[in-house]
Amino acid sequence: MRERISALIKEALRKITKEEVSFSVEYPANERFGDYATNAAFVLGTLFKSNPLNLAQKILENLPQEEALEKVEVAGGGFLNFYVKSEVWFEALREACVKGREYGRKAPSGKRVLVEFVSANPTGPLHIGHGRIAAFGDSLARLLEWTGWQVEREFYINDVGKQMELLGESVFARYGELLGVKTDFPEDGYRGEYIFDVAKKLIEKYNGELLKLPREEALKISSFEAQNIIMQ
């Protein structure tokens, strides 16, 4: 109903001015002032440097007829108050009862949107913050679907670049440390206790074999294995 009233006001404004008028349609603070109210006359008054009360009357005179409205009144120095017929609300209530949880869902609009969420870096364990973002992202996607959007969800795993090299170096350094081999730890390396846990799993799988490999190859294996372990 708010959209229908907004469309009526826009049509009336087109008869008054060619300027684009940005107005709002809100619920009045007091139900005595109707079901909806608009500030369109005040916005128009600022634009034309004119009395909002007179402009509200002019908008009222140019409003198209709408069967759902019982009446429209000018009040409060320039507000337009809209009163919706009771039978319209009764019909909306009946429809809501019939449709249940599907009430209010809009038909597909043909618009598409990609929602990327969580997208946790595989350089550390998932935590409660990731869970919060997962819930938020999925809720946003559901709301968009409800309003007619075709939604594609994406969980992007950023497993490339310098951060992955640093992960491999950090794990390899702890791997060597646990095996009693002094290995330089990277200055900006990952220092969480989980790096030791990953290094222990590498020892379980490879024993000390990674120390025998060329450093570049050992780091690649460390990085790859670390991702798999962390993301489990």
Short mmCIF file of C-alpha atoms in Angstrom, two decimals:
data_model
loop_
_atom_site.label_atom_id
_atom_site.label_comp_id
_atom_site.label_asym_id
_atom_site.label_seq_id
_atom_site.Cartn_x
_atom_site.Cartn_y
_atom_site.Cartn_z
CA MET A 1 0.00 0.00 0.00
CA ARG A 2 2.88 2.36 0.76
CA GLU A 3 4.19 1.84 -2.78
CA ARG A 4 0.74 2.50 -4.26
CA ILE A 5 0.42 5.75 -2.32
CA SER A 6 3.93 6.77 -3.32
CA ALA A 7 3.03 6.17 -6.98
CA LEU A 8 -0.09 8.36 -6.60
CA ILE A 9 1.97 11.19 -5.14
CA LYS A 10 4.57 10.93 -7.91
CA GLU A 11 1.83 11.16 -10.52
CA ALA A 12 0.40 14.27 -8.84
CA LEU A 13 3.84 15.87 -8.62
CA ARG A 14 4.46 15.30 -12.33
CA LYS A 15 1.46 17.53 -12.99
CA ILE A 16 2.94 20.26 -10.78
CA THR A 17 6.65 20.26 -11.58
CA LYS A 18 9.23 18.71 -13.87
CA GLU A 19 11.73 18.65 -11.00
CA GLU A 20 12.55 15.37 -9.27
CA VAL A 21 11.07 15.49 -5.77
CA SER A 22 12.43 13.13 -3.12
CA PHE A 23 9.75 12.59 -0.48
CA SER A 24 8.82 9.94 2.07
CA VAL A 25 5.65 8.06 2.93
CA GLU A 26 5.59 7.09 6.60
CA TYR A 27 3.28 5.87 9.35
CA PRO A 28 1.91 8.85 11.32
CA ALA A 29 2.89 9.07 14.98
CA ASN A 30 -0.82 9.11 15.90
CA GLU A 31 -3.40 6.87 14.21
CA ARG A 32 -5.83 9.82 14.23
CA PHE A 33 -3.76 11.21 11.37
CA GLY A 34 -4.47 8.29 9.08
CA ASP A 35 -2.63 5.18 7.99
CA TYR A 36 0.10 6.92 6.01
CA ALA A 37 1.44 10.47 5.73
CA THR A 38 3.80 12.20 3.32
CA ASN A 39 6.12 15.20 3.58
CA ALA A 40 5.98 15.84 -0.18
CA ALA A 41 4.54 19.36 0.25
CA PHE A 42 7.37 20.37 2.59
CA VAL A 43 9.99 19.14 0.13
CA LEU A 44 8.18 20.95 -2.67
CA GLY A 45 7.96 24.08 -0.49
CA THR A 46 11.73 24.12 -0.05
CA LEU A 47 12.17 23.68 -3.78
CA PHE A 48 9.72 26.45 -4.74
CA LYS A 49 10.24 28.67 -1.67
CA SER A 50 6.48 28.46 -1.17
CA ASN A 51 3.94 27.69 1.58
CA PRO A 52 3.77 23.88 2.16
CA LEU A 53 0.11 24.12 3.16
CA ASN A 54 -0.86 25.58 -0.21
CA LEU A 55 1.31 23.05 -2.03
CA ALA A 56 -0.25 20.18 -0.07
CA GLN A 57 -3.65 21.32 -1.27
CA LYS A 58 -2.34 21.47 -4.83
CA ILE A 59 -0.97 17.92 -4.56
CA LEU A 60 -4.31 16.76 -3.18
CA GLU A 61 -6.15 18.30 -6.14
CA ASN A 62 -3.89 16.45 -8.58
CA LEU A 63 -3.97 13.05 -6.87
CA PRO A 64 -5.48 10.30 -9.06
CA GLN A 65 -8.48 8.44 -7.70
CA GLU A 66 -7.64 5.33 -5.69
CA GLU A 67 -10.36 2.85 -4.70
CA ALA A 68 -8.39 1.61 -1.70
CA LEU A 69 -8.41 5.03 -0.02
CA GLU A 70 -11.29 6.22 2.13
CA LYS A 71 -10.04 9.81 2.16
CA VAL A 72 -6.95 12.04 1.94
CA GLU A 73 -6.59 15.14 4.13
CA VAL A 74 -4.23 18.09 4.40
CA ALA A 75 -3.07 18.59 7.98
CA GLY A 76 -0.24 19.74 10.21
CA GLY A 77 0.84 22.72 8.17
CA GLY A 78 1.40 20.73 5.01
CA PHE A 79 1.28 16.99 5.66
CA LEU A 80 -0.97 14.83 3.51
CA ASN A 81 -2.68 12.09 5.52
CA PHE A 82 -4.00 8.99 3.77
CA TYR A 83 -6.81 6.86 5.24
CA VAL A 84 -7.11 3.32 3.86
CA LYS A 85 -10.52 1.63 3.71
CA SER A 86 -11.11 -1.00 6.39
CA GLU A 87 -12.05 -3.64 3.82
CA VAL A 88 -8.61 -3.28 2.25
CA TRP A 89 -6.96 -4.23 5.55
CA PHE A 90 -9.42 -7.09 6.03
CA GLU A 91 -8.57 -8.45 2.59
CA ALA A 92 -4.84 -8.16 3.33
CA LEU A 93 -5.36 -10.06 6.59
CA ARG A 94 -7.34 -12.78 4.80
CA GLU A 95 -4.60 -13.13 2.17
CA ALA A 96 -1.95 -13.36 4.89
CA CYS A 97 -3.88 -16.16 6.59
CA VAL A 98 -4.24 -18.06 3.31
CA LYS A 99 -0.63 -17.69 2.16
CA GLY A 100 0.93 -18.15 5.57
CA ARG A 101 4.71 -17.83 5.50
CA GLU A 102 4.65 -17.07 1.78
CA TYR A 103 2.69 -13.86 2.30
CA GLY A 104 4.59 -10.86 1.00
CA ARG A 105 6.99 -12.80 -1.22
CA LYS A 106 7.52 -11.00 -4.50
CA ALA A 107 7.54 -12.67 -7.90
CA PRO A 108 10.96 -13.12 -9.58
CA SER A 109 12.05 -9.78 -11.03
CA GLY A 110 14.72 -11.13 -13.36
CA LYS A 111 17.40 -9.25 -11.42
CA ARG A 112 20.48 -11.20 -10.36
CA VAL A 113 22.89 -10.59 -7.51
CA LEU A 114 25.98 -12.33 -6.13
CA VAL A 115 26.30 -12.42 -2.34
CA GLU A 116 29.76 -13.32 -1.07
CA PHE A 117 30.02 -14.04 2.63
CA VAL A 118 32.23 -15.73 5.23
CA SER A 119 35.17 -15.94 2.78
CA ALA A 120 37.51 -16.84 5.63
CA ASN A 121 41.22 -16.85 4.93
CA PRO A 122 42.57 -20.42 5.22
CA THR A 123 45.51 -19.15 7.29
CA GLY A 124 43.77 -19.66 10.62
CA PRO A 125 40.93 -21.59 12.26
CA LEU A 126 37.33 -20.53 11.83
CA HIS A 127 35.99 -18.59 14.82
CA ILE A 128 32.70 -17.18 16.13
CA GLY A 129 33.08 -14.09 13.94
CA HIS A 130 32.97 -16.24 10.82
CA GLY A 131 29.80 -17.89 12.14
CA ARG A 132 28.21 -14.48 12.67
CA ILE A 133 29.05 -13.41 9.11
CA ALA A 134 27.71 -16.73 7.78
CA ALA A 135 24.36 -16.11 9.48
CA PHE A 136 24.28 -12.49 8.34
CA GLY A 137 25.19 -13.33 4.73
CA ASP A 138 22.66 -16.13 4.43
CA SER A 139 19.94 -13.95 5.97
CA LEU A 140 20.70 -11.18 3.48
CA ALA A 141 20.55 -13.67 0.59
CA ARG A 142 17.18 -14.99 1.81
CA LEU A 143 15.77 -11.47 2.09
CA LEU A 144 16.89 -10.66 -1.45
CA GLU A 145 15.27 -13.87 -2.71
CA TRP A 146 12.09 -12.90 -0.88
CA THR A 147 11.99 -9.58 -2.72
CA GLY A 148 12.35 -11.16 -6.15
CA TRP A 149 16.10 -11.31 -6.73
CA GLN A 150 17.83 -14.36 -8.18
CA VAL A 151 20.63 -14.87 -5.67
CA GLU A 152 23.88 -16.74 -6.13
CA ARG A 153 25.81 -17.39 -2.92
CA GLU A 154 29.60 -17.55 -2.94
CA PHE A 155 32.06 -18.54 -0.23
CA TYR A 156 35.42 -17.40 -1.55
CA ILE A 157 38.52 -19.11 -0.17
CA ASN A 158 41.48 -16.75 -0.58
CA ASP A 159 44.18 -19.40 -0.87
CA VAL A 160 46.67 -17.53 -3.05
CA GLY A 161 49.29 -14.85 -2.60
CA LYS A 162 51.80 -13.81 0.03
CA GLN A 163 49.66 -14.92 2.97
CA MET A 164 49.84 -18.54 1.84
CA GLU A 165 53.61 -18.36 1.46
CA LEU A 166 53.80 -16.92 4.96
CA LEU A 167 51.60 -19.73 6.29
CA GLY A 168 53.90 -22.33 4.76
CA GLU A 169 57.00 -20.64 6.20
CA SER A 170 55.40 -20.39 9.66
CA VAL A 171 54.36 -24.05 9.72
CA PHE A 172 57.71 -25.22 8.36
CA ALA A 173 59.56 -23.22 11.03
CA ARG A 174 57.48 -24.82 13.82
CA TYR A 175 57.87 -28.21 12.13
CA GLY A 176 61.65 -27.87 12.31
CA GLU A 177 61.50 -26.53 15.86
CA LEU A 178 59.52 -29.57 17.05
CA LEU A 179 62.08 -31.84 15.41
CA GLY A 180 64.94 -30.02 17.14
CA VAL A 181 66.18 -28.24 14.02
CA LYS A 182 66.76 -24.49 14.27
CA THR A 183 64.72 -22.78 11.57
CA ASP A 184 64.27 -19.03 11.19
CA PHE A 185 60.71 -17.97 11.93
CA PRO A 186 59.38 -15.35 9.48
CA GLU A 187 59.16 -11.84 10.94
CA ASP A 188 55.47 -11.45 10.07
CA GLY A 189 54.63 -15.13 10.50
CA TYR A 190 51.53 -16.65 12.07
CA ARG A 191 52.29 -17.23 15.76
CA GLY A 192 49.09 -18.83 17.02
CA GLU A 193 49.20 -22.14 18.88
CA TYR A 194 47.32 -23.72 15.98
CA ILE A 195 50.54 -23.49 13.92
CA PHE A 196 52.16 -25.94 16.36
CA ASP A 197 49.13 -28.22 15.99
CA VAL A 198 49.50 -28.18 12.21
CA ALA A 199 53.24 -28.82 12.48
CA LYS A 200 52.59 -31.85 14.72
CA LYS A 201 50.27 -33.31 12.07
CA LEU A 202 52.99 -32.82 9.46
CA ILE A 203 55.37 -34.78 11.66
CA GLU A 204 52.78 -37.56 11.98
CA LYS A 205 52.50 -37.73 8.20
CA TYR A 206 56.05 -37.03 7.01
CA ASN A 207 58.25 -37.60 10.07
CA GLY A 208 61.35 -35.54 9.26
CA GLU A 209 61.27 -36.08 5.50
CA LEU A 210 60.36 -32.47 4.66
CA LEU A 211 63.69 -31.30 6.07
CA LYS A 212 65.46 -33.34 3.39
CA LEU A 213 63.65 -31.62 0.53
CA PRO A 214 64.70 -28.38 -1.18
CA ARG A 215 63.32 -25.51 0.92
CA GLU A 216 61.00 -24.20 -1.81
CA GLU A 217 59.38 -27.61 -2.28
CA ALA A 218 59.09 -28.18 1.48
CA LEU A 219 57.38 -24.79 1.91
CA LYS A 220 54.84 -25.58 -0.82
CA ILE A 221 53.97 -28.87 0.86
CA SER A 222 53.75 -27.17 4.26
CA SER A 223 51.41 -24.51 2.91
CA PHE A 224 49.20 -27.02 1.08
CA GLU A 225 48.95 -29.40 4.03
CA ALA A 226 48.32 -26.52 6.44
CA GLN A 227 45.33 -25.31 4.40
CA ASN A 228 43.79 -28.78 4.36
CA ILE A 229 44.27 -29.25 8.10
CA ILE A 230 42.99 -25.79 9.07
CA MET A 231 39.90 -25.98 6.84
CA GLN A 232 38.83 -29.41 8.11
#
